[in-house]
C-alpha cells in the first residue's frame, strides 16, 4: 500500500515558457508595459512587468504582416497576408487588473494586396496603411472608414509616419510634374471631408516612403502631396519627426540618414552611416538620433554635426541585425528587436551628460527578452538555490532563465525579473551548442558545441557574474556529449563550503570523431598551464559511430557512453578502460543514465537482481527503453510505448532524494554526525518505488513503473520532439529564492516550449477519495428519498448522479401505481409536479434517458408515459429553447452529447416502431377473439346435442 501511495501517477503543467515573438512587427503602449508581438498568425499581448500573457488575438490562418497599437492601448490593429485587417478594442477585465479583454470590432479588406506597413498617429485616432500596390489609405480607427486614399508611389510602400507641422505650409519643394500629378483626384469613391485650414487638423502630415527610394509628404487637409523628396537610392525604411528641430528624418538601405527641413523640404544634412538601416528616430528633443540595421549595433548620432556619439562597435552576425527600434519616453529606453527574435531594452541615461567631441560607450542593456528559444536542445538547473535554468537553444550562446518569482509589486518593465525572464547570456562558442551538464553545486556548467570545443563556465548569480573558466580544444569534430562528476565532496571540505572557488575535478567529452577525452579541470592543474590550453588526460577511441551521450555514476568512478553504433560502453573514470558493453538495441542509442544511489532491486524474468553495482537506463532510436544490470551487463527490462525515437531518459527522483535528510547516511559521502542522528531523522528502511522518465520524438513524456514495466502515465504538452529533460535536484543551500518546489520534471522540445511538470498524485488521490465519499453519501440519500417517496429530491438527485437504472425503477413504480391518484398524468400527483418544474439541463437529460429507454420494448411503456407527461406539461417553445443548450458535455463520449434534434429523432423512430408493433398486436387480437368465439359456438352446440339425446 505504501509503495503504491508513493508512486507518482499524475502530473500537470505548473509553468510553461513559450514563444511570444517569431518575427514581424512589434508595438508598445505609451507607458511601456504592454507589448504586442507577432507569433505566426496570432498577435500576443504581454505584460512586461510580470511576463504574463494578457491575451492572444487569434489569426485567420495567414501570417501577420503588420500590427499596430494606439498609445493608450485602447485598440490593436492586425493585418495579414489574407488581405484582411482586424480592429480590436481592448478593455481590462473587471475582476483582473492585469488582464485585457480584446473585442473584435471590425474586419476589413484595406487593399487589394497585403498591407506591408502601418502607422498610428499620436492621438490614436488615425491609422495609415501602405500596401504592395503602392496605395496609401488613412482610416478612422473608431469609425472604421477610410478618410483618405493617396496614390503616387510606383512601388511597395515601405515606411509611414504621421507628424504635425509647426505652422501651415504651402506647396513648397514640389516639382511642376509632381504638382500636376498631385492635383488628380485621389479616389472618386472616397468620402470628402471639409477641414478648416486654420484648425489643428490642418497641420497634420503623413510621410510615406517606398522601395523606389522616393518620399512623399501628404497634406491631410488638402488631400494631396505637398512635396516629393528624391534623395535615397534604395528602400526607405523609417521616418521620425522632431517638432523642436522642425526636421524630418529618413533612413534607407542605401546606408544613409537624411535630415529634411520641414519648412522648405530641402536636405539639411546627409549622414553616411555605412550600414543598411532599418530603423531610426530622434531622442533628447531632437538633438540626437539613434539608428539600427544590418550590423546589429545601436548607434547614436548628433543632428547638428552628424558625428557618431557612441564608440565604434564591431559588426555582428547577420542573425543579430536590428529590425525594429521603439523609443519610449516614459521609460527613457530604446527597445530593440533583433533578427534572432530577441528583444533588448537599452538605457538612455548615459546620453544625459553628453558633451561635444566626447564619445560614450554603447548603451547599456537593461533587460533581454527571448521572443522564442528556438529548438531546446538541452537544459539544466544551475546555482546552488536552483534559481536559474540554463538553456542550449540551437545557437552558440547559453541562455540563463530566472525561475524565481519576486514578491511585492512588479518591477518596471525595462528591468523586470519574473519567472521565465532572461537574466544572462553565456557567449563564447562560435557554433551551435549541442550538450551541457552541471555539477553537484550548480555553480559550474560545462558545454559542448559544434565548434569542436568544450567550455567550463563559472556561475556566480549573486554577483551576476557568468564567465568562461576554461576552454578545452582537441576534438577533431563537433562535441555531442559532455559530463561532470556527480559525487559530493566531504562535508567539512573547502570544496563543499565554497564551490565557486573549487571547480569540478574532471570533465568528460564525447565527439563525432568517435573519441572520448578526460580533462583535468581542477584549479591546481589549470594554474600550472600558465595560459596554455589544457590537454586531455587521456583519449580513447570509444565507438564506431557518433557519440550521443555520456553519463557519470553517483560515485564518479564509472561513466557510460552511448553511440549511434547501437552500443553503450561502461568505462572506469580513472583509467579510461572498458568495463562492459551493453548490446541489444536495434538502432542508435541517444541517451544513457545511471541509477541513483539506493535504488531498489529490479526484477527480471529470472527474479530480483542485486544492486551492488547498480543499474543503467538507455533510450534508443528503436523506440524502446532498456534497463541494464551492472553486475553482468544484461538487459533486465525492455519498455515499449513510444512511437518514435527515445531521445532522453531519467530516473525519477524520490522525495527523499529531492529533500535529503540532514543526518548521516551510512552509504553517503558526507561526513556528518554518525553517532547521534536526530530522532525525527532516523533513516527509513523502506526504499521508495522506482520510476523512470522517458521523452521521445513523438513529443510525449512517459513515466514508467520499473517494478511492473508498465507506463504509469503519459504527459502531453509538446507539439514536436522533446530533446531536453531534467529533474529538480536538491538545493545545496538552506536558503532558496525559488517557489518551484513542487516541480518534478522540466521538458523542452523543438517546439520552443519549456514545460515545468508538477506532481499532482496526492492531490488527485485526495480529490478522487473525496468524490468517492460524496458519491456514496449521495447514493445513500437517493435510496432514502425513494423509500420515503420524496420524488422531487429523488428524481433531481438521480439525474444529477447519472443513475438511469434507479431513475427507471422509480418511474416504473410510479407508472404501475394502483390505483392511480385521481387527476395524475403519471400515476402520482407529486411526480407530475416534479416533471413540470425541471430546469433546462434536467429536462434535456431526462429526454435523453427517455430516448434510451424507448429503444427497449420492455421499458418503452414507461418511457412513453413519462414523455406524455412532459409534452402535456410544457409548451412547444420550451423544447425549442433547449436547442441552444443541447450541445453539452455528457456521459456520451468525450465530446458534447447529442442535440435536441437527434434526441427527438431517436424518440420518433422507435415510437413509430412501437406503434406499428401495437397495431400488429391489435390486428392479431381480432383473430384471437374470432377463434375464441367460434370455439364457444362449437362447444355450445355439442352440449345442446347431448341434452337432446338424453
Short mmCIF file of C-alpha atoms in Angstrom, two decimals, residues 359-821:
data_model
loop_
_atom_site.label_atom_id
_atom_site.label_comp_id
_atom_site.label_asym_id
_atom_site.label_seq_id
_atom_site.Cartn_x
_atom_site.Cartn_y
_atom_site.Cartn_z
CA UNK A 359 32.20 59.56 -27.03
CA UNK A 360 30.04 57.34 -24.91
CA UNK A 361 30.15 53.60 -24.54
CA UNK A 362 27.45 51.53 -26.25
CA UNK A 363 24.13 51.97 -24.49
CA UNK A 364 23.89 49.57 -21.52
CA UNK A 365 21.46 46.68 -21.68
CA UNK A 366 18.76 46.84 -19.04
CA UNK A 367 16.95 43.68 -19.96
CA UNK A 368 16.83 40.94 -22.54
CA UNK A 369 13.71 39.06 -23.64
CA UNK A 370 13.88 35.97 -25.82
CA UNK A 371 11.00 36.15 -28.25
CA UNK A 372 11.50 32.46 -28.89
CA UNK A 373 14.03 30.00 -27.56
CA UNK A 374 14.01 28.18 -30.87
CA UNK A 375 14.74 24.46 -30.57
CA UNK A 376 15.51 23.47 -26.97
CA UNK A 377 18.41 21.01 -27.32
CA UNK A 378 19.41 20.68 -23.66
CA UNK A 379 18.73 22.29 -20.30
CA UNK A 380 19.89 22.11 -16.68
CA UNK A 381 19.30 23.75 -13.30
CA UNK A 382 22.15 25.99 -12.13
CA UNK A 383 23.09 28.00 -8.99
CA UNK A 384 23.06 26.40 -5.52
CA UNK A 385 19.47 27.57 -5.00
CA UNK A 386 18.42 26.10 -8.38
CA UNK A 387 17.02 29.50 -9.23
CA UNK A 388 18.19 29.58 -12.86
CA UNK A 389 17.72 27.32 -15.84
CA UNK A 390 20.49 27.05 -18.44
CA UNK A 391 19.23 26.51 -22.00
CA UNK A 392 21.02 25.30 -25.10
CA UNK A 393 18.77 26.73 -27.80
CA UNK A 394 20.17 25.83 -31.21
CA UNK A 395 22.57 28.77 -31.03
CA UNK A 396 26.15 29.46 -29.98
CA UNK A 397 25.03 31.05 -26.69
CA UNK A 398 23.66 29.61 -23.46
CA UNK A 399 20.65 31.46 -22.08
CA UNK A 400 20.07 31.72 -18.35
CA UNK A 401 16.40 31.97 -17.39
CA UNK A 402 15.11 33.02 -13.99
CA UNK A 403 12.89 30.61 -12.06
CA UNK A 404 12.24 32.97 -9.15
CA UNK A 405 9.02 34.87 -8.67
CA UNK A 406 9.74 38.01 -6.63
CA UNK A 407 7.27 39.08 -4.01
CA UNK A 408 5.74 42.53 -3.86
CA UNK A 409 4.92 44.97 -6.60
CA UNK A 410 6.12 44.24 -10.15
CA UNK A 411 9.38 45.76 -11.28
CA UNK A 412 9.48 48.43 -14.02
CA UNK A 413 9.02 46.88 -17.48
CA UNK A 414 12.57 47.72 -18.56
CA UNK A 415 14.14 45.87 -15.61
CA UNK A 416 11.51 43.35 -14.50
CA UNK A 417 12.55 39.98 -13.10
CA UNK A 418 9.95 37.22 -13.13
CA UNK A 419 9.60 33.53 -13.81
CA UNK A 420 10.99 32.87 -17.28
CA UNK A 421 12.84 36.18 -17.62
CA UNK A 422 16.26 36.16 -19.27
CA UNK A 423 18.97 37.08 -16.74
CA UNK A 424 22.18 36.14 -18.52
CA UNK A 425 23.79 35.09 -21.78
CA UNK A 426 26.90 32.92 -21.90
CA UNK A 427 28.81 33.96 -25.01
CA UNK A 428 31.98 32.33 -26.25
CA UNK A 429 31.22 29.40 -28.52
CA UNK A 430 31.41 30.02 -32.25
CA UNK A 431 28.85 27.43 -33.31
CA UNK A 432 25.68 25.74 -32.05
CA UNK A 433 25.85 24.27 -28.55
CA UNK A 434 24.80 20.62 -28.57
CA UNK A 435 25.10 19.49 -24.95
CA UNK A 436 25.56 20.79 -21.43
CA UNK A 437 25.95 19.44 -17.91
CA UNK A 438 26.10 20.88 -14.41
CA UNK A 439 27.98 19.74 -11.31
CA UNK A 440 26.53 18.91 -7.89
CA UNK A 441 26.63 22.52 -6.67
CA UNK A 442 25.07 24.22 -9.68
CA UNK A 443 27.98 26.68 -9.78
CA UNK A 444 29.82 25.06 -12.69
CA UNK A 445 28.36 24.47 -16.13
CA UNK A 446 30.02 22.54 -18.95
CA UNK A 447 29.04 22.97 -22.60
CA UNK A 448 29.99 21.25 -25.84
CA UNK A 449 29.41 22.72 -29.29
CA UNK A 450 29.84 22.22 -32.99
CA UNK A 451 32.97 24.38 -32.91
CA UNK A 452 34.82 21.27 -31.62
CA UNK A 453 35.40 22.82 -28.21
CA UNK A 454 34.10 22.42 -24.68
CA UNK A 455 33.84 25.19 -22.13
CA UNK A 456 33.58 25.28 -18.37
CA UNK A 457 31.56 28.21 -17.02
CA UNK A 458 31.61 29.71 -13.54
CA UNK A 459 28.07 30.71 -12.49
CA UNK A 460 28.06 33.35 -9.74
CA UNK A 461 24.46 34.52 -9.77
CA UNK A 462 24.67 36.64 -6.63
CA UNK A 463 27.23 38.89 -8.31
CA UNK A 464 25.69 38.47 -11.78
CA UNK A 465 28.98 37.02 -12.99
CA UNK A 466 28.84 34.36 -15.69
CA UNK A 467 32.23 33.82 -17.26
CA UNK A 468 34.30 31.20 -19.03
CA UNK A 469 36.67 29.40 -16.67
CA UNK A 470 38.42 27.18 -19.21
CA UNK A 471 38.25 26.21 -22.88
CA UNK A 472 39.08 22.67 -23.97
CA UNK A 473 40.20 22.06 -27.53
CA UNK A 474 41.38 18.82 -29.07
CA UNK A 475 38.47 17.06 -30.73
CA UNK A 476 38.52 16.89 -34.50
CA UNK A 477 34.73 17.15 -34.88
CA UNK A 478 31.74 18.60 -33.04
CA UNK A 479 31.01 17.56 -29.47
CA UNK A 480 27.78 15.68 -28.82
CA UNK A 481 28.22 14.56 -25.21
CA UNK A 482 29.64 16.05 -22.02
CA UNK A 483 29.60 15.14 -18.32
CA UNK A 484 30.84 16.46 -14.97
CA UNK A 485 31.37 14.40 -11.80
CA UNK A 486 28.29 13.81 -9.67
CA UNK A 487 29.90 12.81 -6.34
CA UNK A 488 29.60 15.18 -3.40
CA UNK A 489 32.76 16.39 -1.67
CA UNK A 490 33.23 15.78 2.03
CA UNK A 491 31.02 17.89 4.24
CA UNK A 492 33.92 19.59 6.05
CA UNK A 493 35.96 20.22 2.88
CA UNK A 494 36.58 23.60 1.32
CA UNK A 495 35.02 22.42 -1.93
CA UNK A 496 31.74 21.79 -0.09
CA UNK A 497 31.63 25.14 1.70
CA UNK A 498 32.92 27.27 -1.19
CA UNK A 499 32.13 25.55 -4.51
CA UNK A 500 32.71 28.72 -6.54
CA UNK A 501 36.38 28.60 -5.71
CA UNK A 502 36.73 24.88 -6.37
CA UNK A 503 35.83 23.72 -9.89
CA UNK A 504 34.99 20.06 -10.61
CA UNK A 505 37.93 17.66 -10.64
CA UNK A 506 37.45 16.46 -14.22
CA UNK A 507 35.40 16.78 -17.38
CA UNK A 508 34.43 14.07 -19.89
CA UNK A 509 33.66 14.85 -23.53
CA UNK A 510 32.48 12.75 -26.46
CA UNK A 511 32.58 13.77 -30.10
CA UNK A 512 31.59 12.86 -33.61
CA UNK A 513 35.22 11.91 -34.10
CA UNK A 514 34.25 8.79 -32.06
CA UNK A 515 36.67 9.52 -29.23
CA UNK A 516 36.22 10.25 -25.54
CA UNK A 517 38.52 12.62 -23.68
CA UNK A 518 39.01 13.24 -20.00
CA UNK A 519 40.17 16.69 -18.92
CA UNK A 520 41.60 17.73 -15.58
CA UNK A 521 39.64 20.82 -14.54
CA UNK A 522 40.88 21.43 -11.02
CA UNK A 523 42.23 24.89 -10.23
CA UNK A 524 45.60 23.47 -9.31
CA UNK A 525 46.14 21.72 -12.63
CA UNK A 526 44.85 24.64 -14.73
CA UNK A 527 47.05 27.13 -12.89
CA UNK A 528 50.16 25.17 -13.97
CA UNK A 529 49.36 25.74 -17.65
CA UNK A 530 50.30 29.44 -17.49
CA UNK A 531 47.66 30.43 -20.01
CA UNK A 532 48.25 27.48 -22.33
CA UNK A 533 45.20 25.47 -23.46
CA UNK A 534 44.61 22.38 -21.31
CA UNK A 535 45.42 18.94 -22.67
CA UNK A 536 43.36 15.79 -22.22
CA UNK A 537 44.43 13.35 -19.51
CA UNK A 538 43.58 10.52 -21.90
CA UNK A 539 41.86 10.00 -25.23
CA UNK A 540 40.08 6.76 -26.11
CA UNK A 541 38.68 5.55 -29.41
CA UNK A 542 35.29 4.63 -27.99
CA UNK A 543 32.82 3.73 -30.73
CA UNK A 544 32.42 3.09 -34.42
CA UNK A 545 29.95 5.94 -34.90
CA UNK A 546 28.99 9.28 -33.33
CA UNK A 547 28.82 9.51 -29.55
CA UNK A 548 25.44 10.84 -28.46
CA UNK A 549 25.60 10.88 -24.65
CA UNK A 550 27.91 10.45 -21.66
CA UNK A 551 26.76 9.91 -18.07
CA UNK A 552 28.68 9.57 -14.79
CA UNK A 553 27.51 7.49 -11.85
CA UNK A 554 26.89 8.91 -8.37
CA UNK A 555 30.37 7.97 -7.12
CA UNK A 556 32.10 9.30 -10.27
CA UNK A 557 34.06 6.05 -10.59
CA UNK A 558 32.23 4.90 -13.73
CA UNK A 559 30.88 6.59 -16.79
CA UNK A 560 28.84 5.35 -19.73
CA UNK A 561 28.94 6.37 -23.38
CA UNK A 562 26.06 5.89 -25.83
CA UNK A 563 26.61 5.84 -29.57
CA UNK A 564 24.93 5.56 -32.93
CA UNK A 565 26.66 2.17 -33.30
CA UNK A 566 23.81 0.77 -31.14
CA UNK A 567 26.01 0.03 -28.12
CA UNK A 568 26.62 1.51 -24.69
CA UNK A 569 30.01 1.11 -23.06
CA UNK A 570 30.79 1.29 -19.35
CA UNK A 571 34.18 2.82 -18.53
CA UNK A 572 36.33 3.34 -15.45
CA UNK A 573 36.80 7.04 -14.88
CA UNK A 574 40.38 6.92 -13.66
CA UNK A 575 41.93 4.52 -16.18
CA UNK A 576 39.56 5.03 -19.08
CA UNK A 577 39.22 1.27 -19.56
CA UNK A 578 36.09 -0.52 -20.79
CA UNK A 579 34.36 -2.43 -18.01
CA UNK A 580 31.45 -3.76 -20.02
CA UNK A 581 29.43 -3.37 -23.21
CA UNK A 582 25.62 -3.21 -23.38
CA UNK A 583 24.26 -4.71 -26.59
CA UNK A 584 20.64 -5.18 -27.54
CA UNK A 585 19.29 -2.02 -29.13
CA UNK A 586 18.44 -2.27 -32.82
CA UNK A 587 19.09 1.41 -33.57
CA UNK A 588 21.46 4.09 -32.33
CA UNK A 589 21.36 4.88 -28.62
CA UNK A 590 20.51 8.51 -27.89
CA UNK A 591 20.65 8.70 -24.12
CA UNK A 592 22.02 6.91 -21.05
CA UNK A 593 21.62 7.44 -17.29
CA UNK A 594 22.97 5.71 -14.17
CA UNK A 595 20.58 4.75 -11.40
CA UNK A 596 20.80 6.89 -8.25
CA UNK A 597 22.17 5.51 -5.03
CA UNK A 598 19.98 3.13 -3.02
CA UNK A 599 17.81 2.17 -5.99
CA UNK A 600 15.51 -0.71 -5.08
CA UNK A 601 16.12 -4.15 -6.67
CA UNK A 602 14.62 -4.54 -10.11
CA UNK A 603 13.03 -7.82 -11.08
CA UNK A 604 13.71 -9.52 -14.36
CA UNK A 605 12.38 -12.74 -15.82
CA UNK A 606 14.79 -14.68 -13.62
CA UNK A 607 13.90 -12.79 -10.42
CA UNK A 608 15.28 -9.82 -8.42
CA UNK A 609 18.75 -8.59 -9.29
CA UNK A 610 21.41 -7.49 -6.84
CA UNK A 611 22.06 -3.74 -6.58
CA UNK A 612 25.69 -3.97 -5.52
CA UNK A 613 26.86 -2.14 -8.67
CA UNK A 614 23.61 -0.53 -9.77
CA UNK A 615 21.70 -0.15 -13.00
CA UNK A 616 21.88 1.75 -16.27
CA UNK A 617 18.98 3.17 -18.26
CA UNK A 618 19.15 3.67 -22.03
CA UNK A 619 16.89 5.05 -24.76
CA UNK A 620 17.27 4.33 -28.44
CA UNK A 621 16.06 5.09 -31.92
CA UNK A 622 14.33 1.70 -31.89
CA UNK A 623 11.60 3.34 -29.73
CA UNK A 624 12.46 1.30 -26.63
CA UNK A 625 13.82 1.98 -23.16
CA UNK A 626 16.06 -0.67 -21.62
CA UNK A 627 17.21 -1.24 -18.04
CA UNK A 628 20.58 -2.96 -17.61
CA UNK A 629 22.31 -4.55 -14.65
CA UNK A 630 25.91 -3.53 -13.97
CA UNK A 631 26.60 -6.88 -12.32
CA UNK A 632 26.61 -8.87 -15.56
CA UNK A 633 25.68 -6.14 -18.10
CA UNK A 634 22.48 -7.94 -19.02
CA UNK A 635 19.16 -6.36 -20.02
CA UNK A 636 16.60 -6.66 -17.21
CA UNK A 637 13.60 -4.98 -18.82
CA UNK A 638 12.59 -3.52 -22.17
CA UNK A 639 9.88 -0.87 -22.05
CA UNK A 640 7.87 -0.23 -25.19
CA UNK A 641 5.32 2.52 -25.74
CA UNK A 642 6.88 5.40 -27.64
CA UNK A 643 6.01 5.74 -31.32
CA UNK A 644 9.27 7.47 -32.19
CA UNK A 645 12.88 7.53 -31.06
CA UNK A 646 13.52 7.81 -27.33
CA UNK A 647 15.74 10.88 -27.01
CA UNK A 648 16.10 11.29 -23.24
CA UNK A 649 15.75 9.07 -20.17
CA UNK A 650 15.99 9.85 -16.46
CA UNK A 651 15.49 8.16 -13.12
CA UNK A 652 12.62 9.75 -11.24
CA UNK A 653 13.95 11.28 -8.02
CA UNK A 654 12.19 10.27 -4.84
CA UNK A 655 11.08 12.77 -2.22
CA UNK A 656 13.98 11.61 -0.06
CA UNK A 657 16.43 12.42 -2.85
CA UNK A 658 14.89 15.80 -3.58
CA UNK A 659 14.82 16.78 0.10
CA UNK A 660 17.65 14.80 1.68
CA UNK A 661 17.81 14.49 5.48
CA UNK A 662 20.45 16.39 7.37
CA UNK A 663 21.65 13.36 9.31
CA UNK A 664 24.34 10.98 8.13
CA UNK A 665 23.52 8.22 5.72
CA UNK A 666 25.85 5.21 6.17
CA UNK A 667 26.37 4.98 2.42
CA UNK A 668 26.75 8.70 1.89
CA UNK A 669 29.95 10.52 1.10
CA UNK A 670 29.04 13.25 3.59
CA UNK A 671 30.99 13.19 6.84
CA UNK A 672 28.29 14.21 9.32
CA UNK A 673 27.38 13.17 12.84
CA UNK A 674 27.08 9.37 12.64
CA UNK A 675 26.71 8.61 16.32
CA UNK A 676 23.73 10.80 17.21
CA UNK A 677 21.34 11.45 14.37
CA UNK A 678 18.24 13.47 15.31
CA UNK A 679 15.30 11.26 16.37
CA UNK A 680 12.98 12.69 13.71
CA UNK A 681 15.60 11.99 11.03
CA UNK A 682 16.09 8.29 11.64
CA UNK A 683 16.91 6.51 8.36
CA UNK A 684 13.98 4.75 6.76
CA UNK A 685 14.43 1.10 5.94
CA UNK A 686 11.82 1.25 3.19
CA UNK A 687 13.00 2.21 -0.25
CA UNK A 688 10.77 4.37 -2.40
CA UNK A 689 9.29 2.85 -5.54
CA UNK A 690 11.47 3.09 -8.62
CA UNK A 691 10.16 5.08 -11.57
CA UNK A 692 11.83 6.30 -14.72
CA UNK A 693 11.03 9.04 -17.21
CA UNK A 694 11.48 8.99 -20.95
CA UNK A 695 10.94 11.59 -23.66
CA UNK A 696 10.79 10.92 -27.37
CA UNK A 697 10.44 12.20 -30.86
CA UNK A 698 6.68 11.72 -30.56
CA UNK A 699 6.51 14.77 -28.27
CA UNK A 700 5.44 12.71 -25.24
CA UNK A 701 6.90 12.26 -21.78
CA UNK A 702 6.21 8.87 -20.23
CA UNK A 703 6.51 7.82 -16.59
CA UNK A 704 7.26 4.10 -16.13
CA UNK A 705 6.84 1.84 -13.11
CA UNK A 706 10.01 -0.25 -13.07
CA UNK A 707 8.53 -2.97 -10.85
CA UNK A 708 5.82 -3.80 -13.39
CA UNK A 709 7.36 -2.44 -16.59
CA UNK A 710 4.14 -0.59 -17.36
CA UNK A 711 3.59 3.05 -18.26
CA UNK A 712 2.12 4.84 -15.24
CA UNK A 713 1.16 7.98 -17.11
CA UNK A 714 1.84 9.95 -20.29
CA UNK A 715 2.41 13.72 -20.28
CA UNK A 716 1.48 15.67 -23.38
CA UNK A 717 2.19 19.39 -23.72
CA UNK A 718 4.56 19.50 -26.71
CA UNK A 719 3.88 19.51 -30.43
CA UNK A 720 7.33 18.43 -31.58
CA UNK A 721 10.12 16.10 -30.47
CA UNK A 722 11.47 16.51 -26.95
CA UNK A 723 15.26 16.79 -26.79
CA UNK A 724 15.74 18.01 -23.22
CA UNK A 725 14.54 16.55 -19.95
CA UNK A 726 15.73 17.14 -16.41
CA UNK A 727 14.61 16.75 -12.81
CA UNK A 728 14.86 19.23 -9.99
CA UNK A 729 17.99 18.36 -7.98
CA UNK A 730 18.10 19.03 -4.24
CA UNK A 731 19.30 22.53 -3.33
CA UNK A 732 22.80 22.71 -1.89
CA UNK A 733 21.95 25.61 0.41
CA UNK A 734 19.40 26.03 3.16
CA UNK A 735 18.03 29.21 1.59
CA UNK A 736 16.22 29.23 -1.70
CA UNK A 737 14.75 32.03 -3.78
CA UNK A 738 12.52 29.86 -5.90
CA UNK A 739 8.96 28.77 -5.42
CA UNK A 740 9.05 25.71 -7.69
CA UNK A 741 9.49 23.03 -5.02
CA UNK A 742 6.51 21.17 -6.39
CA UNK A 743 8.13 20.94 -9.83
CA UNK A 744 9.46 17.43 -10.51
CA UNK A 745 10.23 17.45 -14.24
CA UNK A 746 11.21 20.00 -16.84
CA UNK A 747 10.92 19.19 -20.54
CA UNK A 748 11.99 21.22 -23.55
CA UNK A 749 11.41 20.44 -27.19
CA UNK A 750 11.80 21.52 -30.76
CA UNK A 751 8.54 23.49 -30.43
CA UNK A 752 10.37 26.11 -28.30
CA UNK A 753 8.21 25.24 -25.30
CA UNK A 754 9.60 24.53 -21.83
CA UNK A 755 7.15 22.77 -19.52
CA UNK A 756 7.52 22.52 -15.75
CA UNK A 757 5.60 19.47 -14.56
CA UNK A 758 4.14 19.34 -11.07
CA UNK A 759 3.37 16.09 -9.26
CA UNK A 760 -0.37 16.07 -8.59
CA UNK A 761 -0.65 12.46 -7.42
CA UNK A 762 -1.57 13.25 -3.83
CA UNK A 763 -3.98 15.98 -4.89
CA UNK A 764 -5.62 13.75 -7.46
CA UNK A 765 -5.84 10.88 -4.98
CA UNK A 766 -7.41 13.15 -2.37
CA UNK A 767 -9.88 14.51 -4.92
CA UNK A 768 -10.86 11.00 -6.00
CA UNK A 769 -11.30 9.93 -2.40
CA UNK A 770 -13.45 12.96 -1.67
CA UNK A 771 -15.52 12.40 -4.78
CA UNK A 772 -15.96 8.70 -3.96
CA UNK A 773 -17.10 9.52 -0.42
CA UNK A 774 -19.51 12.15 -1.71
CA UNK A 775 -20.85 9.69 -4.27
CA UNK A 776 -21.55 7.10 -1.60
CA UNK A 777 -23.33 9.66 0.53
CA UNK A 778 -25.44 10.81 -2.41
CA UNK A 779 -26.27 7.22 -3.36
CA UNK A 780 -27.48 6.56 0.16
CA UNK A 781 -29.50 9.79 0.11
CA UNK A 782 -31.09 8.73 -3.20
CA UNK A 783 -32.16 5.39 -1.75
CA UNK A 784 -33.60 7.15 1.29
CA UNK A 785 -35.60 9.54 -0.91
CA UNK A 786 -37.02 6.62 -2.90
CA UNK A 787 -38.07 4.75 0.26
CA UNK A 788 -39.75 7.83 1.72
CA UNK A 789 -41.43 8.71 -1.61
CA UNK A 790 -39.65 12.05 -1.74
CA UNK A 791 -40.00 12.12 -5.51
CA UNK A 792 -38.71 15.65 -6.10
CA UNK A 793 -35.34 15.09 -4.44
CA UNK A 794 -35.14 11.53 -5.77
CA UNK A 795 -35.64 12.49 -9.40
CA UNK A 796 -33.33 15.54 -9.16
CA UNK A 797 -30.59 13.52 -7.46
CA UNK A 798 -30.89 10.61 -9.87
CA UNK A 799 -30.48 13.00 -12.82
CA UNK A 800 -27.52 14.67 -11.12
CA UNK A 801 -25.76 11.41 -10.27
CA UNK A 802 -26.46 9.97 -13.71
CA UNK A 803 -28.26 6.88 -12.36
CA UNK A 804 -30.55 5.90 -15.25
CA UNK A 805 -31.31 2.46 -13.79
CA UNK A 806 -32.59 3.84 -10.47
CA UNK A 807 -34.46 6.59 -12.28
CA UNK A 808 -36.14 3.99 -14.47
CA UNK A 809 -37.07 1.88 -11.45
CA UNK A 810 -38.61 4.94 -9.80
CA UNK A 811 -40.70 5.84 -12.86
CA UNK A 812 -41.73 2.20 -13.32
CA UNK A 813 -43.06 2.08 -9.77
CA UNK A 814 -44.89 5.36 -10.31
CA UNK A 815 -46.48 4.31 -13.61
CA UNK A 816 -47.62 0.97 -12.16
CA UNK A 817 -49.11 2.58 -9.06
CA UNK A 818 -52.51 1.04 -8.43
CA UNK A 819 -54.83 2.67 -8.07
CA UNK A 820 -53.50 5.79 -9.77
CA UNK A 821 -54.13 9.06 -7.99
#
